[in-house]
């Protein structure tokens, strides 16, 4: 049984954890968090107790059912349980800029599966809404590129596959099959669900190629009962005349909630809905429209005369009809001036429906025409306007489309995640909506540094990769939002991080390192600087459950710069820690000048004697009140 993924940190520990992961690890991890009473202290699942309690609870169990099966399914489940072996490298110059330094908006350049693994601890249960526009499986946008890092023997051991099944698994690499696409999407959606708040929701753009398979996949990961709807978005305003068969003018947006805690909002009422409401008689209650006083269902109590107070004329409902209210209610309405007898006061009675008494919004429907939320051509023009020339990105979505999703799914707060960022439309939409309603929504985006096509508009404009286009688009959009809304005080900047693999040779050396042998310390002199102190710290912070907005204090301890966080944790990462620092630290804690629960040490930076001295002094001087954790 692997150790708890939520607590695994350090290169060696992560590699060992991943070496032990099985296909069921993700499921057991979820069960362990939700139902801890069904696990023993070693982390073993108590199946007998679970089955017994289910039986005793007399829970109905379905014997019918089906599941989505595809080549790569077990491998995808395996991928969902792995911890990231990459590092988060801060873009220090960008992040230090005034508009970015305090921002809660985050942009990650790199593989989105690795990014999700980094976010899994720090942002679990914190994301209000996810929107993704994954590659459509058209044979052009998507090719499964995983070449499988494990040997056939390791895959057989982990998955229990035969030689024939291993051969089938390898067959999806470099392909754009349904199985390849599902294997690609499964672990990403699995981790994405963990990131959502209980009242969170996910919107996924998709076309006809994988719409049906996506629904089945989402049913499995999120549960059939959490399906909210499938929106048809009219992405084009005209047919393609040279199309064979039907011309496709729509895409889908599939919507699932995390749980029943999700509550959708109403959309704003349209001008067309409000147009009938007037105030022809100067009624102080506000705008109103006339409504029929008759109802189709007959009731004798609804047959009586309504007397026009201006003329004394009596009005009866036609034969076989009745008024919609009892005579006592009608008397009340007459006193409240809810019955209208025409502008001249001499007409037949009508009921007033006041605008301020009707539902102040529209229930969202599953048909979104381009007049309401924009279309592909509008999105291209929007991007071209920002860049001042032909768009450098082929398939952007209109900001109005994503803003509509956010209006339905969020209050003016919360985190919106998009891990297929593309041109950065989601960030643009968040900034615009915040400026419109005074909101404080934050966004997290991830985009692979995928090279642009040679000779493309993007290449001619000087962009090397898609993530560069997205970041430039976000910066330009932020300036436009600020110009249009000078009083808006919200954050328009963002922090930027690269998701990078450590050098393979270095990782191998780290795995072979024995911290009990003093002579081996010299092998790793300067390792913290090679990897980057800020990179090590950032990677550890997310692994330890801290969001990247967490305040970190650079603490001076006898000339050594240590990182202090959460008024309790001290990270010792750089080299240079010696006797003076150990004494100074013990004095600070002993004199109650520094609150400290845990010291986390990058084991390669402290020599054998310095480490031993720190451990002995902390144990003796602080009576074991402070824990020391060494990471390698």
C-alpha positions as MATLAB code, in Angstrom:
seq = 'XXXXXXXXXXXXXXXXXXXXXXXXXXXXXXXXXXXXXXXXXXXXXXXXXXXXXXXXXXXXXXXXXXXXXXXXXXXXXXXXXXXXXXXXXXXXXXXXXXXXXXXXXXXXXXXXXXXXXXXXXXXXXXXXXXXXXXXXXXXXXXXXXXXXXXXXXXXXXXXXXXXXXXXXXXXXXXXXXXXXXXXXXXXXXXXXXXXXXXXXXXXXXXXXXXXXXXXXXXXXXXXXXXXXXXXXXXXXXXXXXXXXXXXXXXXXXXXXXXXXXXXXXXXXXXXXXXXXXXXXXXXXXXXXXXXXXXXXXXXXXXXXXXXXXXXXXXXXXXXXXXXXXXXXXXXXXXXXXXXXXXXXXXXXXXXXXXXXXXXXXXXXXXXXXXXXXXXXXXXXXXXXXXXXXXXXXXXXXXXXXXXXXXXXXXXXXXXXXXXXXXXXXXXXXXXXXXXXXXXXXXXXXXXXXXXXXXXXXXXXXXXXXXXXXXXXXXXXXXXXXXXXXXXXXXXXXXXXXXXXXXXXXXXXXXXXXXXXXXXXXXXXXXXXXXXXXXXXXXXXXXXXXXXXXXXXXXXXXXXXXXXXXXXXXXXXXXXXXXXXXXXXXXXXXXXXXXXXXXXXXXXXXXXXXXXXXXXXXXXXXXXXXXXXXXXX';
ca = [
       0.000    0.000    0.000;
       1.563    3.337   -1.056;
       1.856    6.132    1.461;
      -0.732    8.919    1.455;
      -0.408   10.946   -1.738;
      -1.438   14.104    0.123;
       1.738   13.976    2.211;
       4.346   12.645   -0.219;
       7.111   15.172   -0.976;
      10.716   15.181   -2.129;
      12.112   13.613   -5.300;
      12.949   10.267   -3.736;
       9.669    9.945   -1.847;
       7.585   10.830   -4.917;
       9.457    8.352   -7.112;
       8.973    5.626   -4.517;
       5.290    6.497   -4.149;
       4.741    6.382   -7.915;
       6.569    3.068   -8.109;
       3.956    1.568   -5.773;
       0.840    3.070   -7.359;
      -1.725    0.620   -8.677;
      -4.838    1.136  -10.788;
      -7.012    1.131   -7.665;
      -4.866    3.663   -5.775;
      -6.954    6.683   -6.803;
     -10.194    4.966   -5.778;
      -8.761    3.878   -2.421;
      -7.411    7.400   -1.844;
     -10.909    8.820   -2.397;
     -12.512    6.213   -0.128;
      -9.888    6.757    2.574;
     -10.718   10.456    2.738;
     -14.490    9.956    2.638;
     -14.787    6.757    4.734;
     -11.738    6.496    7.037;
     -13.455    3.971    9.318;
     -13.101    1.305    6.605;
      -9.290    1.398    6.669;
      -6.861    0.003    9.226;
      -3.822    1.925   10.512;
      -1.647    0.492    7.711;
      -4.068    1.907    5.126;
      -5.583   -1.438    4.094;
      -9.210   -1.385    2.959;
     -11.498   -3.385    5.275;
     -13.676   -4.917    2.580;
     -15.494   -7.310    4.903;
     -16.579   -4.494    7.219;
     -17.659   -2.396    4.232;
     -19.763   -5.207    2.728;
     -21.256   -6.057    6.124;
     -22.314   -2.452    6.833;
     -23.801   -2.086    3.371;
     -25.873   -5.218    3.951;
     -26.962   -4.087    7.399;
     -27.960   -0.688    6.018;
     -30.291   -2.428    3.544;
     -29.001   -0.264    0.697;
     -30.471   -0.959   -2.735;
     -27.847   -2.188   -5.175;
     -28.362   -2.258   -8.921;
     -27.550   -5.524  -10.660;
     -27.922   -4.029  -14.096;
     -25.519   -1.516  -15.543;
     -22.763   -0.837  -17.989;
     -19.440    0.932  -18.072;
     -17.352    2.707  -20.635;
     -14.524    0.416  -21.681;
     -11.587    1.356  -23.869;
      -7.993    0.406  -24.568;
      -5.901    2.308  -22.039;
      -8.593    2.484  -19.365;
      -6.512    0.824  -16.648;
      -3.460    2.826  -17.642;
      -5.544    6.020  -17.356;
      -6.663    4.978  -13.873;
      -3.024    4.401  -12.980;
      -2.166    7.896  -14.235;
      -4.852    9.431  -12.015;
      -3.131    8.208   -8.862;
       0.424    9.368   -9.600;
       2.098   12.326   -7.899;
       3.970   14.865   -9.987;
       7.703   14.389  -10.486;
       8.082   17.814  -12.104;
       8.944   21.164  -10.524;
       7.147   24.492  -10.450;
       9.585   27.153  -11.600;
       8.478   30.755  -10.888;
       8.889   33.359  -13.607;
      10.585   35.606  -11.049;
      10.938   38.755  -13.142;
       7.318   38.639  -14.306;
       5.981   37.786  -10.841;
       7.872   40.650   -9.186;
       6.192   43.308  -11.360;
       3.834   45.592   -9.453;
       0.695   44.442  -11.264;
       1.524   40.757  -10.683;
       3.145   40.444   -7.268;
      -0.077   40.368   -5.220;
      -2.302   38.728   -7.815;
      -4.284   35.572   -7.143;
      -4.462   34.805  -10.868;
      -2.099   32.031  -11.988;
      -0.773   30.916  -15.368;
       1.126   27.640  -15.775;
       3.209   26.856  -18.825;
       3.575   23.113  -19.247;
       1.751   19.796  -19.342;
      -1.704   20.174  -17.816;
      -1.748   16.713  -16.220;
       1.408   17.567  -14.287;
      -0.058   20.962  -13.389;
      -3.227   19.346  -12.066;
      -1.124   17.007   -9.947;
       0.637   20.003   -8.410;
      -2.679   21.728   -7.734;
      -4.268   18.588   -6.293;
      -3.261   19.288   -2.691;
      -3.158   23.091   -2.579;
      -6.435   23.652   -4.412;
      -8.477   20.535   -3.644;
     -12.078   21.578   -2.994;
     -11.367   25.256   -3.755;
     -12.340   25.724   -7.415;
     -15.863   27.049   -8.073;
     -15.975   26.504  -11.822;
     -13.944   24.706  -14.462;
     -14.206   25.464  -18.155;
     -12.163   23.476  -20.654;
     -12.019   23.352  -24.414;
      -9.983   20.154  -24.904;
      -8.625   19.105  -28.294;
     -11.411   17.734  -30.451;
     -10.634   14.291  -31.781;
     -10.789   15.251  -35.444;
      -7.504   13.617  -36.399;
      -5.884   17.044  -36.671;
      -6.194   18.682  -33.262;
      -5.389   15.604  -31.178;
      -2.802   12.822  -31.224;
      -2.063   10.811  -28.078;
       1.627   11.404  -27.396;
       2.294    9.366  -24.240;
       5.000    6.826  -25.050;
       4.627    5.030  -21.681;
       7.468    5.578  -19.268;
       7.384    2.048  -17.833;
       8.754   -1.086  -19.389;
       6.405   -3.814  -20.590;
       7.311   -5.909  -17.561;
       6.447   -3.035  -15.194;
       3.166   -2.387  -16.985;
       2.290   -6.080  -16.761;
       3.034   -6.054  -13.041;
       1.028   -2.889  -12.372;
      -1.927   -3.620  -14.641;
      -1.962   -7.418  -14.644;
      -1.971   -7.363  -18.455;
      -1.060  -10.160  -20.799;
       1.411   -9.653  -23.663;
      -1.507   -9.153  -26.041;
      -3.077   -6.501  -23.809;
       0.253   -4.663  -23.497;
       0.502   -4.673  -27.293;
      -2.985   -3.181  -27.536;
      -2.044   -0.498  -25.026;
       0.993    0.503  -27.082;
      -1.205    0.667  -30.158;
      -2.891    3.905  -29.013;
       0.369    5.866  -28.806;
       0.621    8.358  -31.647;
      -3.010    7.738  -32.600;
      -6.199    9.792  -32.606;
      -8.580    6.936  -31.822;
     -11.491    7.100  -29.386;
      -9.501    4.976  -26.929;
      -6.507    7.297  -27.197;
      -8.656   10.380  -26.553;
     -10.392    8.790  -23.568;
      -7.073    7.634  -22.106;
      -5.838   11.218  -22.439;
      -8.916   12.801  -20.842;
      -9.621   10.326  -18.010;
      -6.851   11.241  -15.513;
      -7.244   14.969  -16.184;
     -10.968   14.901  -15.446;
     -10.436   12.627  -12.450;
      -8.082   15.114  -10.792;
     -10.187   18.075  -11.937;
     -13.135   16.720   -9.967;
     -11.028   16.720   -6.805;
     -10.271   20.406   -7.302;
     -13.921   21.470   -7.452;
     -15.764   22.780   -4.426;
     -18.824   20.782   -3.379;
     -20.915   23.532   -4.999;
     -18.666   23.573   -8.069;
     -19.449   22.822  -11.699;
     -17.535   21.957  -14.872;
     -18.330   23.052  -18.440;
     -16.651   21.180  -21.317;
     -16.758   22.248  -24.958;
     -16.904   19.334  -27.379;
     -18.060   18.426  -30.885;
     -19.799   15.386  -32.350;
     -16.619   13.290  -32.601;
     -16.420   12.578  -28.858;
     -19.609   14.029  -27.392;
     -21.171   10.619  -26.723;
     -17.989    9.160  -25.224;
     -17.444   12.263  -23.092;
     -20.925   11.880  -21.594;
     -20.193    8.279  -20.638;
     -16.797    9.242  -19.217;
     -18.321   12.071  -17.169;
     -21.077    9.767  -15.928;
     -18.379    7.473  -14.572;
     -16.189   10.163  -12.996;
     -18.842   12.628  -11.767;
     -21.858   10.323  -11.572;
     -24.943   10.204  -13.792;
     -26.929   11.984  -11.095;
     -24.643   15.018  -11.375;
     -25.377   15.677  -15.031;
     -26.743   19.233  -15.281;
     -27.288   19.685  -18.991;
     -25.892   19.602  -22.502;
     -25.887   22.964  -24.219;
     -26.007   23.345  -27.981;
     -23.974   26.411  -28.953;
     -24.521   27.872  -32.388;
     -20.890   28.539  -33.289;
     -21.546   29.631  -36.894;
     -24.161   31.949  -38.327;
     -24.087   30.436  -41.812;
     -23.719   27.024  -43.407;
     -20.565   25.917  -45.168;
     -21.694   25.538  -48.772;
     -18.993   23.053  -49.777;
     -19.767   20.724  -46.868;
     -20.504   17.082  -47.654;
     -23.756   15.959  -46.107;
     -24.841   18.349  -43.337;
     -23.025   21.577  -42.533;
     -22.224   21.624  -38.811;
     -23.064   24.969  -37.248;
     -22.950   23.970  -33.595;
     -20.782   22.602  -30.813;
     -21.815   21.247  -27.435;
     -21.051   22.297  -23.879;
     -21.447   19.406  -21.442;
     -22.179   20.480  -17.843;
     -21.730   18.418  -14.644;
     -21.918   19.490  -11.013;
     -19.666   18.176   -8.243;
     -22.693   17.511   -6.027;
     -26.230   18.646   -5.332;
     -24.748   21.621   -3.465;
     -24.383   23.405   -6.804;
     -27.023   26.089   -7.378;
     -27.288   27.700  -10.774;
     -27.979   31.410  -11.090;
     -30.494   33.059  -13.378;
     -29.385   34.877  -16.500;
     -30.236   38.600  -16.800;
     -33.597   39.420  -18.300;
     -33.475   40.548  -21.900;
     -34.688   43.858  -23.343;
     -37.277   41.858  -25.269;
     -38.662   40.444  -22.005;
     -38.859   43.886  -20.381;
     -40.175   45.747  -23.442;
     -43.923   45.096  -22.725;
     -43.642   46.681  -19.260;
     -44.762   50.342  -19.227;
     -46.427   52.746  -16.859;
     -49.225   54.401  -18.810;
     -51.140   55.547  -15.729;
     -48.234   56.777  -13.566;
     -48.627   53.891  -11.100;
     -46.216   54.435   -8.226;
     -45.507   50.710   -7.974;
     -43.396   50.883  -11.137;
     -43.464   49.368  -14.619;
     -46.243   46.913  -15.447;
     -47.896   45.072  -18.316;
     -51.505   44.032  -18.705;
     -52.553   40.409  -18.314;
     -55.742   38.472  -18.959;
     -58.091   38.207  -15.988;
     -59.661   34.997  -17.292;
     -58.553   31.409  -16.673;
     -59.313   28.275  -18.700;
     -60.302   26.059  -15.771;
     -63.847   26.851  -14.632;
     -64.856   27.481  -11.007;
     -68.275   28.857   -9.936;
     -66.591   31.065   -7.296;
     -64.886   32.899  -10.139;
     -68.149   34.062  -11.693;
     -69.197   37.499  -10.361;
     -69.331   41.074  -11.681;
     -66.342   43.427  -11.682;
     -67.569   47.017  -11.343;
     -65.636   49.800  -13.070;
     -65.408   52.490  -10.352;
     -65.194   55.198  -13.000;
     -68.358   54.317  -14.956;
     -70.292   51.901  -12.739;
     -70.358   49.383  -15.596;
     -70.384   45.700  -14.632;
     -68.244   43.118  -16.394;
     -68.926   39.371  -16.232;
     -66.674   36.601  -17.580;
     -67.942   35.076  -20.859;
     -70.143   31.982  -20.568;
     -68.122   28.947  -19.560;
     -65.233   31.107  -18.244;
     -64.417   32.657  -14.890;
     -62.201   35.280  -13.366;
     -58.800   34.080  -12.189;
     -59.406   35.133   -8.558;
     -62.154   34.993   -5.972;
     -64.359   38.043   -5.423;
     -62.565   38.916   -2.155;
     -59.177   38.836   -3.879;
     -60.593   40.948   -6.723;
     -61.799   43.545   -4.221;
     -58.292   43.667   -2.774;
     -56.770   44.107   -6.258;
     -59.189   46.935   -7.024;
     -58.173   48.777   -3.855;
     -54.486   48.273   -4.712;
     -55.045   49.679   -8.218;
     -54.000   46.346   -9.772;
     -56.985   46.375  -12.135;
     -56.602   48.596  -15.178;
     -59.616   49.941  -17.094;
     -57.758   51.532  -19.977;
     -56.019   54.901  -20.334;
     -59.375   56.722  -20.346;
     -60.630   54.632  -17.385;
     -63.658   53.393  -19.329;
     -62.430   50.093  -20.743;
     -62.774   46.436  -19.793;
     -60.749   45.281  -16.754;
     -57.230   43.916  -17.109;
     -54.760   42.678  -14.492;
     -51.481   44.544  -13.926;
     -48.290   42.424  -13.786;
     -45.494   44.458  -12.158;
     -41.927   44.042  -13.390;
     -40.512   44.136   -9.860;
     -42.697   41.157   -8.905;
     -41.721   38.759  -11.672;
     -38.678   36.483  -11.580;
     -35.662   38.765  -11.916;
     -33.850   36.677  -14.450;
     -34.087   33.890  -17.007;
     -33.805   30.200  -16.360;
     -30.906   29.028  -18.572;
     -31.908   26.851  -21.487;
     -29.816   24.409  -23.508;
     -29.972   26.320  -26.817;
     -27.440   29.180  -27.004;
     -27.758   31.047  -30.314;
     -24.871   33.130  -31.623;
     -26.923   36.331  -31.192;
     -26.751   35.761  -27.434;
     -23.239   34.422  -26.813;
     -21.261   35.071  -29.988;
     -19.786   32.785  -32.618;
     -16.402   31.738  -33.987;
     -16.101   34.692  -36.333;
     -16.796   37.131  -33.490;
     -14.126   35.423  -31.372;
     -11.570   35.821  -34.167;
     -12.427   39.491  -34.555;
     -12.173   39.967  -30.789;
      -8.657   38.530  -30.824;
      -7.625   40.428  -33.936;
      -8.755   43.678  -32.289;
      -6.518   42.986  -29.285;
      -3.456   42.161  -31.373;
      -4.032   44.834  -33.986;
      -3.563   42.400  -36.855;
      -4.859   39.059  -38.092;
      -5.474   36.674  -35.222;
      -2.461   34.568  -34.165;
      -4.710   31.752  -32.906;
      -6.901   29.498  -35.029;
      -9.883   28.522  -32.867;
     -10.598   30.971  -30.031;
     -13.907   30.994  -28.171;
     -15.824   34.278  -27.681;
     -15.536   35.814  -24.208;
     -19.332   36.245  -24.194;
     -19.748   32.447  -24.276;
     -17.619   31.885  -21.183;
     -19.057   34.921  -19.397;
     -22.519   33.396  -19.759;
     -21.255   30.205  -18.102;
     -19.744   32.210  -15.239;
     -22.956   34.199  -14.704;
     -24.828   30.895  -14.356;
     -22.204   29.180  -12.188;
     -20.567   31.791   -9.939;
     -21.249   34.645   -7.594;
     -18.818   37.582   -7.873;
     -16.123   35.427   -6.238;
     -14.440   32.052   -6.548;
     -11.696   30.435   -8.605;
     -12.243   29.599  -12.275;
      -9.895   26.959  -13.717;
      -9.091   26.312  -17.379;
      -6.371   23.740  -18.043;
      -6.683   23.882  -21.833;
      -6.146   27.639  -21.949;
      -5.600   28.044  -25.689;
      -5.534   31.761  -26.433;
      -6.516   32.685  -22.851;
     -10.188   33.514  -23.457;
     -11.208   32.347  -19.969;
      -8.894   34.819  -18.217;
     -10.127   37.599  -20.511;
     -13.755   36.716  -19.711;
     -13.105   36.659  -15.949;
     -11.498   40.098  -16.028;
     -14.332   41.589  -18.078;
     -17.073   40.118  -15.887;
     -15.305   41.257  -12.705;
     -15.126   44.792  -14.104;
     -18.834   44.679  -15.016;
     -20.200   43.426  -11.685;
     -17.394   44.454   -9.291;
     -16.476   40.827   -8.718;
     -13.319   39.323   -7.298;
     -13.163   36.053   -9.225;
      -9.679   34.573   -9.686;
      -8.502   32.459  -12.599;
      -6.012   29.625  -12.987;
      -4.927   28.740  -16.515;
      -2.585   26.131  -17.922;
      -1.308   25.856  -21.466;
       1.316   23.580  -22.963;
       4.218   25.397  -24.612;
       3.149   23.862  -27.898;
       5.111   25.298  -30.858;
       3.095   27.332  -33.350;
       2.915   26.108  -36.921;
       5.755   27.173  -39.163;
       4.671   30.010  -41.451;
       1.469   30.644  -39.475;
       0.181   34.103  -38.542;
       1.485   33.478  -35.005;
       4.968   32.580  -36.255;
       5.041   35.629  -38.524;
       4.047   37.798  -35.557;
       7.012   36.473  -33.557;
       5.335   33.953  -31.267;
       7.092   30.644  -30.713;
       4.412   28.799  -28.712;
       0.704   28.847  -27.860;
       1.297   29.772  -24.217;
       3.123   32.927  -25.317;
       0.074   33.969  -27.331;
      -2.197   33.346  -24.330;
      -0.065   35.360  -21.916;
       0.248   38.249  -24.375;
      -3.505   38.170  -25.018;
      -4.203   38.304  -21.258;
      -1.866   41.279  -20.776;
      -3.416   43.169  -23.691;
      -6.940   42.363  -22.515;
      -6.067   43.582  -19.008;
      -4.988   46.947  -20.407;
      -8.237   47.239  -22.399;
     -10.314   46.369  -19.322;
      -8.444   48.953  -17.260;
      -8.895   51.633  -19.923;
     -12.620   50.913  -20.183;
     -13.107   50.699  -16.389;
     -10.683   53.149  -14.713;
     -12.437   52.828  -11.337;
     -12.173   49.023  -11.249;
      -9.852   48.051   -8.383;
      -9.605   44.304   -9.006;
      -6.481   42.354   -9.975;
      -5.698   42.246  -13.676;
      -2.180   40.849  -13.399;
      -1.108   37.245  -12.896;
       1.723   35.101  -11.592;
       3.467   32.813  -14.047;
       5.054   29.407  -13.430;
       6.791   26.877  -15.670;
       6.122   23.163  -15.095;
       9.459   21.509  -15.821;
      11.120   18.137  -15.456;
      14.335   17.918  -13.464;
      17.414   16.608  -15.256;
      17.087   12.806  -15.605;
      20.761   12.168  -14.741;
      20.419   14.295  -11.629;
      17.282   12.424  -10.534;
      19.101    9.109  -10.919;
      21.942   10.387   -8.727;
      19.445   11.626   -6.153;
      17.798    8.208   -5.983;
      21.172    6.592   -5.333;
      22.139    9.124   -2.652;
      22.642    7.726    0.873;
      22.312   10.515    3.470;
      23.984    8.336    6.152;
      27.311    8.485    4.322;
      29.059   11.839    4.975;
      31.334   11.570    1.922;
      28.335   11.599   -0.421;
      27.371   15.142    0.578;
      29.989   16.611   -1.753;
      28.260   15.010   -4.739;
      25.385   17.457   -4.391;
      27.144   20.682   -3.511;
      25.184   23.544   -5.046;
      22.167   21.363   -5.871;
      19.662   23.823   -4.361;
      20.986   26.560   -6.634;
      20.989   24.258   -9.680;
      17.359   23.345   -9.141;
      16.473   26.830   -7.910;
      15.645   27.615   -4.305;
      12.401   29.345   -5.321;
      11.470   26.369   -7.505;
      12.006   23.902   -4.670;
      10.011   26.105   -2.288;
       7.130   26.637   -4.732;
       6.902   22.922   -5.497;
       6.933   22.035   -1.818;
       4.345   24.656   -0.882;
       1.742   23.191   -3.221;
       2.631   19.653   -2.102;
       2.135   20.772    1.500;
      -1.300   22.139    0.692;
      -0.548   25.858    0.498;
      -1.978   27.905   -2.392;
       0.487   29.967   -4.395;
      -1.022   33.111   -2.926;
       0.189   32.129    0.554;
       2.412   34.775    2.120;
       6.022   33.636    2.621;
       8.383   35.557    4.911;
      12.117   35.525    4.262;
      13.492   35.097    7.787;
      17.064   36.120    8.650;
      18.599   33.599   11.053;
      22.186   34.611   11.857;
      22.683   35.741    8.258;
      20.957   32.728    6.709;
      17.764   33.311    4.705;
      15.080   30.756    5.569;
      11.457   30.731    4.409;
       8.775   31.025    7.083;
       5.104   30.320    6.428;
       1.779   29.934    8.194;
       3.307   31.168   11.465;
       4.504   27.622   12.059;
       6.672   26.169    9.256;
      10.310   26.896    8.463;
      11.825   25.765    5.160;
      15.633   25.375    5.137;
      16.585   24.952    1.488;
      19.768   26.888    0.679;
      23.268   25.827    1.648;
      25.139   27.602    4.428;
      23.345   26.367    7.535;
      25.899   25.809   10.316;
      26.312   25.955   14.121;
      25.506   29.693   14.410;
      22.180   29.246   12.675;
      21.211   26.283   14.859;
      21.956   28.253   18.040;
      20.103   31.338   16.795;
      17.049   29.300   15.811;
      16.869   27.477   19.133;
      17.142   30.810   20.989;
      14.373   32.398   18.922;
      12.010   29.506   19.549;
      13.045   28.994   23.166;
      12.486   32.680   23.976;
       9.056   32.557   22.273;
      10.141   35.073   19.638;
       9.324   32.623   16.861;
       6.396   30.231   16.741;
       7.534   26.989   15.138;
       5.967   23.557   14.736;
       7.930   22.014   11.898;
      11.279   22.457   10.167;
      11.454   21.141    6.612;
      14.964   20.671    5.249;
      16.331   20.141    1.738;
      18.606   17.299    2.806;
      21.293   17.889    0.159;
      22.064   21.406    1.414;
      23.146   20.510    4.941;
      26.343   18.630    5.631;
      26.246   15.486    7.750;
      27.490   17.238   10.896;
      25.282   20.318   10.453;
      22.225   18.097   10.085;
      23.143   15.994   13.095;
      23.804   19.083   15.205;
      20.468   20.644   14.256;
      18.547   17.460   15.073;
      20.228   17.030   18.496;
      19.825   20.675   19.521;
      16.203   20.946   18.442;
      15.365   17.761   20.327;
      17.212   18.745   23.509;
      16.646   22.523   23.595;
      13.013   22.515   22.488;
      11.907   19.340   24.300;
      10.809   17.677   21.091;
       8.117   20.306   20.478;
       9.423   21.012   16.978;
       9.422   18.305   14.307;
      12.147   17.996   11.686;
      11.381   16.605    8.249;
      14.208   15.899    5.784;
      13.427   15.737    2.107;
      15.640   14.219   -0.580;
];
